[in-house]
Amino acid sequence: MLHEILLAVLWLGLTAYVLFGGADFGGGVWDLLAGGSERGRPQRALVEHSIGPVWETNHVWLIFVIVVTWTGLPPVFAAIASTLYIPLTLVALGIIARGAAFAFRKASSELWQQRLFGATFAFSSVVTPFFLGTVAGAIASGRVPPGIAAGDLVTSWFNPTSLISGALAVGVAAYLAAVFLTRDAERGGDTALAEAFRRRALIAGAAVGALSALGLAVLYADARNLFDELTSGRALPLLAVSILAGLASLALLWRRAYVAVRVTAALAVVGLLWGWGLGQYPHLLPGVDVADAAATDTVLTASLGALAVGALLLLPSLWWLYWTFQREEGGEAAEAERH
């Protein structure tokens, strides 16, 4: 029972990182595609204003996932960290380069410096979620066996499921960011910018839908057990929720319902993520169930107790931070910055 509670808490943390961290990375994707320094200035200013207060905060969820896995599921952590150390190292380098470039671009006065740091920030925003997606694909396709570095160091993450998962991760990040930025632009009174991100959200949403369909075809050929669970097993209702929420999101974007679409867009992503988790449960690695990999009850009890106490401090603080920078004044500040 305790190991199942821990796994649920772990998946909630992963969900938060996918939603908040994903939208954060997606802002960098649109920074990359904004255009030249003058034409893309309004879009980059909105991206910078929207993620500026929370760009480091979002990584709290990644740290949370790593620590909970390490503490509560040590054999799983050891196997993943050792077999997938190449993509995980690239993820770490991407996060570091992205954060440094974001800070240095703001402080730079020379145009060439702004372009250099801006390109680093944008490129890292694409590379990092891609390699995070390859890690998820490696686990989903059963290419991470138990043991220290027991899996192939290259083909474990360089395979059809991992590559389509990496592309899907980038697409989801771009889609979430476009949805959130559309509302931010509207709140700031910039109708033209809201329309620009609305078009991007529609295109990204259609692309994510196409990638999801392609991903199912890849799973059919490369990870048949997970495919069966998603399409005819217990994960099917969640997959259906994801599809319906995705279609509803496109309809709401078309009708310019920018507040409601935030909910349905998040629901589409959560349905897909939890569908994968439920489809793979209780297997974490080939031949390893959650009960087999979990730490002792004493460790789990102490960990869950510490997490409960920490949540009393962390969650209200995060809510206050997000709420503070989502008020109307925040949008007005972005508008003033762009002019």
GROMACS .gro file of C-alpha atoms in nm:
model
  339
    1MET     CA    1   0.000   0.000   0.000
    2LEU     CA    2   0.276   0.247   0.093
    3HIS     CA    3   0.465   0.182  -0.229
    4GLU     CA    4   0.151   0.254  -0.431
    5ILE     CA    5   0.099   0.583  -0.247
    6LEU     CA    6   0.461   0.675  -0.315
    7LEU     CA    7   0.422   0.593  -0.683
    8ALA     CA    8   0.108   0.808  -0.705
    9VAL     CA    9   0.290   1.099  -0.539
   10LEU     CA   10   0.581   1.051  -0.777
   11TRP     CA   11   0.349   1.060  -1.078
   12LEU     CA   12   0.179   1.374  -0.949
   13GLY     CA   13   0.520   1.541  -0.933
   14LEU     CA   14   0.598   1.424  -1.286
   15THR     CA   15   0.263   1.560  -1.402
   16ALA     CA   16   0.340   1.900  -1.251
   17TYR     CA   17   0.678   1.906  -1.425
   18VAL     CA   18   0.528   1.811  -1.761
   19LEU     CA   19   0.267   2.088  -1.736
   20PHE     CA   20   0.470   2.371  -1.584
   21GLY     CA   21   0.818   2.277  -1.696
   22GLY     CA   22   0.681   2.177  -2.037
   23ALA     CA   23   0.521   2.516  -2.091
   24ASP     CA   24   0.848   2.672  -1.976
   25PHE     CA   25   1.048   2.481  -2.238
   26GLY     CA   26   0.782   2.556  -2.496
   27GLY     CA   27   0.835   2.927  -2.445
   28GLY     CA   28   1.192   2.873  -2.561
   29VAL     CA   29   1.066   2.690  -2.869
   30TRP     CA   30   0.859   2.992  -2.970
   31ASP     CA   31   1.153   3.218  -2.886
   32LEU     CA   32   1.350   3.018  -3.144
   33LEU     CA   33   1.075   3.054  -3.406
   34ALA     CA   34   0.991   3.419  -3.335
   35GLY     CA   35   1.193   3.556  -3.628
   36GLY     CA   36   1.450   3.834  -3.652
   37SER     CA   37   1.549   4.061  -3.367
   38GLU     CA   38   1.297   4.332  -3.458
   39ARG     CA   39   1.009   4.123  -3.590
   40GLY     CA   40   1.034   3.878  -3.304
   41ARG     CA   41   1.081   4.133  -3.028
   42PRO     CA   42   0.715   4.142  -2.907
   43GLN     CA   43   0.693   3.762  -2.894
   44ARG     CA   44   1.024   3.728  -2.711
   45ALA     CA   45   0.925   3.999  -2.466
   46LEU     CA   46   0.603   3.812  -2.383
   47VAL     CA   47   0.789   3.482  -2.345
   48GLU     CA   48   1.047   3.645  -2.121
   49HIS     CA   49   0.785   3.812  -1.905
   50SER     CA   50   0.572   3.498  -1.875
   51ILE     CA   51   0.846   3.256  -1.773
   52GLY     CA   52   1.081   3.502  -1.602
   53PRO     CA   53   0.935   3.473  -1.250
   54VAL     CA   54   0.899   3.092  -1.257
   55TRP     CA   55   1.162   2.950  -1.494
   56GLU     CA   56   1.376   2.812  -1.210
   57THR     CA   57   1.078   2.727  -0.988
   58ASN     CA   58   0.949   2.475  -1.240
   59HIS     CA   59   1.259   2.259  -1.199
   60VAL     CA   60   1.159   2.197  -0.838
   61TRP     CA   61   0.927   1.929  -0.976
   62LEU     CA   62   1.209   1.755  -1.163
   63ILE     CA   63   1.423   1.753  -0.849
   64PHE     CA   64   1.121   1.620  -0.659
   65VAL     CA   65   1.080   1.331  -0.906
   66ILE     CA   66   1.450   1.245  -0.892
   67VAL     CA   67   1.468   1.248  -0.512
   68VAL     CA   68   1.147   1.046  -0.464
   69THR     CA   69   1.264   0.784  -0.716
   70TRP     CA   70   1.608   0.764  -0.557
   71THR     CA   71   1.464   0.732  -0.206
   72GLY     CA   72   1.157   0.519  -0.265
   73LEU     CA   73   1.258   0.308  -0.567
   74PRO     CA   74   1.638   0.278  -0.547
   75PRO     CA   75   1.685  -0.017  -0.791
   76VAL     CA   76   1.481   0.166  -1.053
   77PHE     CA   77   1.677   0.485  -1.001
   78ALA     CA   78   2.008   0.299  -1.030
   79ALA     CA   79   1.907   0.121  -1.350
   80ILE     CA   80   1.771   0.434  -1.520
   81ALA     CA   81   2.058   0.659  -1.416
   82SER     CA   82   2.327   0.413  -1.528
   83THR     CA   83   2.174   0.287  -1.853
   84LEU     CA   84   2.043   0.625  -1.967
   85TYR     CA   85   2.327   0.844  -1.842
   86ILE     CA   86   2.394   0.982  -2.194
   87PRO     CA   87   2.052   1.144  -2.250
   88LEU     CA   88   2.028   1.235  -1.881
   89THR     CA   89   2.364   1.413  -1.900
   90LEU     CA   90   2.248   1.600  -2.209
   91VAL     CA   91   1.931   1.699  -2.021
   92ALA     CA   92   2.139   1.834  -1.732
   93LEU     CA   93   2.365   2.030  -1.969
   94GLY     CA   94   2.061   2.165  -2.151
   95ILE     CA   95   1.899   2.287  -1.829
   96ILE     CA   96   2.223   2.455  -1.718
   97ALA     CA   97   2.291   2.618  -2.057
   98ARG     CA   98   1.929   2.728  -2.088
   99GLY     CA   99   1.918   2.891  -1.746
  100ALA     CA  100   2.253   3.065  -1.786
  101ALA     CA  101   2.168   3.193  -2.134
  102PHE     CA  102   1.829   3.322  -2.020
  103ALA     CA  103   1.990   3.522  -1.740
  104PHE     CA  104   2.284   3.650  -1.949
  105ARG     CA  105   2.065   3.760  -2.239
  106LYS     CA  106   1.867   3.982  -2.006
  107ALA     CA  107   2.185   4.140  -1.871
  108SER     CA  108   2.359   4.182  -2.210
  109SER     CA  109   2.370   4.518  -2.384
  110GLU     CA  110   2.541   4.420  -2.711
  111LEU     CA  111   2.321   4.283  -2.990
  112TRP     CA  112   2.564   4.000  -3.074
  113GLN     CA  113   2.561   3.890  -2.712
  114GLN     CA  114   2.183   3.892  -2.699
  115ARG     CA  115   2.171   3.685  -3.017
  116LEU     CA  116   2.428   3.436  -2.888
  117PHE     CA  117   2.259   3.385  -2.552
  118GLY     CA  118   1.915   3.391  -2.715
  119ALA     CA  119   2.016   3.115  -2.957
  120THR     CA  120   2.158   2.909  -2.670
  121PHE     CA  121   1.842   2.954  -2.466
  122ALA     CA  122   1.616   2.861  -2.758
  123PHE     CA  123   1.824   2.562  -2.875
  124SER     CA  124   1.845   2.424  -2.521
  125SER     CA  125   1.468   2.464  -2.487
  126VAL     CA  126   1.426   2.220  -2.777
  127VAL     CA  127   1.704   1.976  -2.694
  128THR     CA  128   1.619   1.933  -2.325
  129PRO     CA  129   1.257   1.814  -2.358
  130PHE     CA  130   1.358   1.599  -2.655
  131PHE     CA  131   1.608   1.400  -2.449
  132LEU     CA  132   1.367   1.385  -2.156
  133GLY     CA  133   1.122   1.229  -2.402
  134THR     CA  134   1.380   0.973  -2.515
  135VAL     CA  135   1.426   0.869  -2.151
  136ALA     CA  136   1.050   0.817  -2.119
  137GLY     CA  137   1.047   0.620  -2.443
  138ALA     CA  138   1.330   0.397  -2.324
  139ILE     CA  139   1.138   0.311  -2.006
  140ALA     CA  140   0.807   0.267  -2.188
  141SER     CA  141   0.954   0.030  -2.446
  142GLY     CA  142   1.121  -0.187  -2.180
  143ARG     CA  143   1.479  -0.112  -2.283
  144VAL     CA  144   1.602  -0.037  -1.930
  145PRO     CA  145   1.661  -0.372  -1.759
  146PRO     CA  146   1.731  -0.393  -1.386
  147GLY     CA  147   2.092  -0.367  -1.279
  148ILE     CA  148   2.374  -0.119  -1.310
  149ALA     CA  149   2.425  -0.022  -1.676
  150ALA     CA  150   2.260  -0.348  -1.779
  151GLY     CA  151   2.098  -0.194  -2.087
  152ASP     CA  152   2.264  -0.081  -2.408
  153LEU     CA  153   2.403   0.269  -2.359
  154VAL     CA  154   2.292   0.388  -2.705
  155THR     CA  155   2.004   0.179  -2.840
  156SER     CA  156   1.824   0.201  -2.505
  157TRP     CA  157   1.732   0.562  -2.589
  158PHE     CA  158   1.806   0.580  -2.962
  159ASN     CA  159   1.517   0.372  -3.095
  160PRO     CA  160   1.178   0.433  -3.263
  161THR     CA  161   0.976   0.468  -2.940
  162SER     CA  162   1.230   0.701  -2.780
  163LEU     CA  163   1.264   0.920  -3.089
  164ILE     CA  164   0.889   0.962  -3.133
  165SER     CA  165   0.856   1.026  -2.758
  166GLY     CA  166   1.124   1.296  -2.781
  167ALA     CA  167   0.948   1.464  -3.072
  168LEU     CA  168   0.616   1.440  -2.886
  169ALA     CA  169   0.771   1.598  -2.576
  170VAL     CA  170   0.888   1.898  -2.779
  171GLY     CA  171   0.549   1.924  -2.947
  172VAL     CA  172   0.360   1.909  -2.618
  173ALA     CA  173   0.587   2.176  -2.469
  174ALA     CA  174   0.532   2.407  -2.766
  175TYR     CA  175   0.157   2.347  -2.757
  176LEU     CA  176   0.120   2.419  -2.385
  177ALA     CA  177   0.331   2.732  -2.413
  178ALA     CA  178   0.132   2.865  -2.708
  179VAL     CA  179  -0.196   2.808  -2.521
  180PHE     CA  180  -0.070   2.985  -2.209
  181LEU     CA  181   0.093   3.269  -2.401
  182THR     CA  182  -0.226   3.333  -2.596
  183ARG     CA  183  -0.409   3.414  -2.275
  184ASP     CA  184  -0.113   3.618  -2.143
  185ALA     CA  185  -0.113   3.831  -2.458
  186GLU     CA  186  -0.490   3.881  -2.438
  187ARG     CA  187  -0.465   3.984  -2.075
  188GLY     CA  188  -0.196   4.233  -2.172
  189GLY     CA  189  -0.430   4.389  -2.429
  190ASP     CA  190  -0.222   4.287  -2.733
  191THR     CA  191  -0.484   4.139  -2.965
  192ALA     CA  192  -0.244   4.092  -3.256
  193LEU     CA  193   0.001   3.897  -3.041
  194ALA     CA  194  -0.281   3.687  -2.898
  195GLU     CA  195  -0.389   3.600  -3.252
  196ALA     CA  196  -0.033   3.510  -3.346
  197PHE     CA  197  -0.002   3.265  -3.056
  198ARG     CA  198  -0.354   3.136  -3.119
  199ARG     CA  199  -0.246   3.032  -3.469
  200ARG     CA  200   0.066   2.873  -3.328
  201ALA     CA  201  -0.139   2.685  -3.069
  202LEU     CA  202  -0.371   2.550  -3.340
  203ILE     CA  203  -0.078   2.435  -3.552
  204ALA     CA  204   0.105   2.286  -3.254
  205GLY     CA  205  -0.211   2.110  -3.134
  206ALA     CA  206  -0.265   1.953  -3.475
  207ALA     CA  207   0.101   1.849  -3.486
  208VAL     CA  208   0.080   1.689  -3.140
  209GLY     CA  209  -0.230   1.499  -3.249
  210ALA     CA  210  -0.049   1.369  -3.557
  211LEU     CA  211   0.256   1.275  -3.351
  212SER     CA  212   0.034   1.094  -3.100
  213ALA     CA  213  -0.124   0.889  -3.378
  214LEU     CA  214   0.219   0.813  -3.522
  215GLY     CA  215   0.335   0.722  -3.172
  216LEU     CA  216   0.062   0.459  -3.142
  217ALA     CA  217   0.175   0.308  -3.471
  218VAL     CA  218   0.533   0.301  -3.344
  219LEU     CA  219   0.423   0.139  -3.017
  220TYR     CA  220   0.235  -0.126  -3.216
  221ALA     CA  221   0.559  -0.226  -3.384
  222ASP     CA  222   0.807  -0.154  -3.104
  223ALA     CA  223   0.627  -0.190  -2.768
  224ARG     CA  224   0.323  -0.407  -2.832
  225ASN     CA  225   0.231  -0.467  -2.468
  226LEU     CA  226   0.199  -0.097  -2.395
  227PHE     CA  227   0.008  -0.046  -2.721
  228ASP     CA  228  -0.244  -0.313  -2.620
  229GLU     CA  229  -0.296  -0.154  -2.279
  230LEU     CA  230  -0.348   0.191  -2.431
  231THR     CA  231  -0.590   0.080  -2.701
  232SER     CA  232  -0.786  -0.202  -2.539
  233GLY     CA  233  -0.679  -0.229  -2.177
  234ARG     CA  234  -0.741  -0.032  -1.861
  235ALA     CA  235  -0.558   0.276  -1.995
  236LEU     CA  236  -0.805   0.317  -2.282
  237PRO     CA  237  -1.042   0.553  -2.089
  238LEU     CA  238  -0.753   0.789  -2.014
  239LEU     CA  239  -0.642   0.782  -2.376
  240ALA     CA  240  -1.000   0.865  -2.476
  241VAL     CA  241  -1.005   1.155  -2.230
  242SER     CA  242  -0.681   1.284  -2.382
  243ILE     CA  243  -0.819   1.267  -2.736
  244LEU     CA  244  -1.150   1.433  -2.647
  245ALA     CA  245  -0.978   1.705  -2.444
  246GLY     CA  246  -0.739   1.768  -2.733
  247LEU     CA  247  -1.027   1.809  -2.978
  248ALA     CA  248  -1.210   2.034  -2.730
  249SER     CA  249  -0.895   2.246  -2.699
  250LEU     CA  250  -0.877   2.304  -3.072
  251ALA     CA  251  -1.246   2.401  -3.074
  252LEU     CA  252  -1.197   2.642  -2.783
  253LEU     CA  253  -0.895   2.798  -2.953
  254TRP     CA  254  -1.100   2.843  -3.268
  255ARG     CA  255  -1.366   3.020  -3.059
  256ARG     CA  256  -1.098   3.223  -2.873
  257ALA     CA  257  -1.196   3.085  -2.532
  258TYR     CA  258  -0.845   3.137  -2.399
  259VAL     CA  259  -0.915   3.068  -2.031
  260ALA     CA  260  -1.109   2.744  -2.076
  261VAL     CA  261  -0.859   2.607  -2.326
  262ARG     CA  262  -0.589   2.613  -2.059
  263VAL     CA  263  -0.788   2.351  -1.867
  264THR     CA  264  -0.864   2.126  -2.164
  265ALA     CA  265  -0.508   2.150  -2.299
  266ALA     CA  266  -0.369   2.044  -1.962
  267LEU     CA  267  -0.627   1.763  -1.942
  268ALA     CA  268  -0.521   1.634  -2.284
  269VAL     CA  269  -0.160   1.612  -2.173
  270VAL     CA  270  -0.242   1.463  -1.833
  271GLY     CA  271  -0.464   1.198  -1.992
  272LEU     CA  272  -0.180   1.088  -2.217
  273LEU     CA  273   0.075   1.085  -1.935
  274TRP     CA  274  -0.144   0.897  -1.689
  275GLY     CA  275  -0.256   0.660  -1.964
  276TRP     CA  276   0.107   0.560  -2.014
  277GLY     CA  277   0.155   0.518  -1.639
  278LEU     CA  278  -0.158   0.309  -1.593
  279GLY     CA  279  -0.079   0.104  -1.902
  280GLN     CA  280   0.264   0.012  -1.769
  281TYR     CA  281   0.161  -0.034  -1.402
  282PRO     CA  282   0.267  -0.228  -1.197
  283HIS     CA  283   0.576  -0.292  -1.411
  284LEU     CA  284   0.846  -0.029  -1.375
  285LEU     CA  285   1.127  -0.217  -1.549
  286PRO     CA  286   1.125  -0.555  -1.728
  287GLY     CA  287   1.063  -0.815  -1.459
  288VAL     CA  288   1.047  -0.552  -1.183
  289ASP     CA  289   0.716  -0.445  -1.028
  290VAL     CA  290   0.669  -0.151  -0.797
  291ALA     CA  291   0.642  -0.382  -0.495
  292ASP     CA  292   0.975  -0.544  -0.584
  293ALA     CA  293   1.160  -0.214  -0.629
  294ALA     CA  294   1.017  -0.022  -0.334
  295ALA     CA  295   1.224   0.059  -0.028
  296THR     CA  296   1.131  -0.080   0.314
  297ASP     CA  297   0.812   0.035   0.484
  298THR     CA  298   1.020   0.227   0.736
  299VAL     CA  299   1.186   0.430   0.460
  300LEU     CA  300   0.858   0.480   0.276
  301THR     CA  301   0.680   0.597   0.591
  302ALA     CA  302   0.956   0.846   0.671
  303SER     CA  303   0.967   0.968   0.310
  304LEU     CA  304   0.592   1.017   0.280
  305GLY     CA  305   0.582   1.193   0.617
  306ALA     CA  306   0.860   1.431   0.513
  307LEU     CA  307   0.684   1.496   0.182
  308ALA     CA  308   0.358   1.577   0.362
  309VAL     CA  309   0.532   1.829   0.587
  310GLY     CA  310   0.720   1.980   0.293
  311ALA     CA  311   0.400   2.010   0.090
  312LEU     CA  312   0.247   2.228   0.362
  313LEU     CA  313   0.524   2.481   0.298
  314LEU     CA  314   0.590   2.433  -0.074
  315LEU     CA  315   0.245   2.417  -0.230
  316PRO     CA  316   0.105   2.741  -0.080
  317SER     CA  317   0.429   2.919  -0.175
  318LEU     CA  318   0.409   2.796  -0.535
  319TRP     CA  319   0.040   2.887  -0.556
  320TRP     CA  320   0.118   3.238  -0.432
  321LEU     CA  321   0.402   3.276  -0.681
  322TYR     CA  322   0.195   3.165  -0.981
  323TRP     CA  323  -0.108   3.367  -0.873
  324THR     CA  324   0.097   3.682  -0.819
  325PHE     CA  325   0.235   3.677  -1.173
  326GLN     CA  326  -0.094   3.580  -1.337
  327ARG     CA  327  -0.287   3.881  -1.216
  328GLU     CA  328  -0.400   4.153  -1.453
  329GLU     CA  329  -0.110   4.370  -1.342
  330GLY     CA  330   0.128   4.109  -1.479
  331GLY     CA  331  -0.017   4.141  -1.825
  332GLU     CA  332  -0.003   4.518  -1.806
  333ALA     CA  333   0.364   4.497  -1.711
  334ALA     CA  334   0.433   4.284  -2.017
  335GLU     CA  335   0.258   4.536  -2.239
  336ALA     CA  336   0.461   4.819  -2.090
  337GLU     CA  337   0.782   4.622  -2.140
  338ARG     CA  338   0.708   4.561  -2.507
  339HIS     CA  339   0.666   4.934  -2.566
   0.00000   0.00000   0.00000
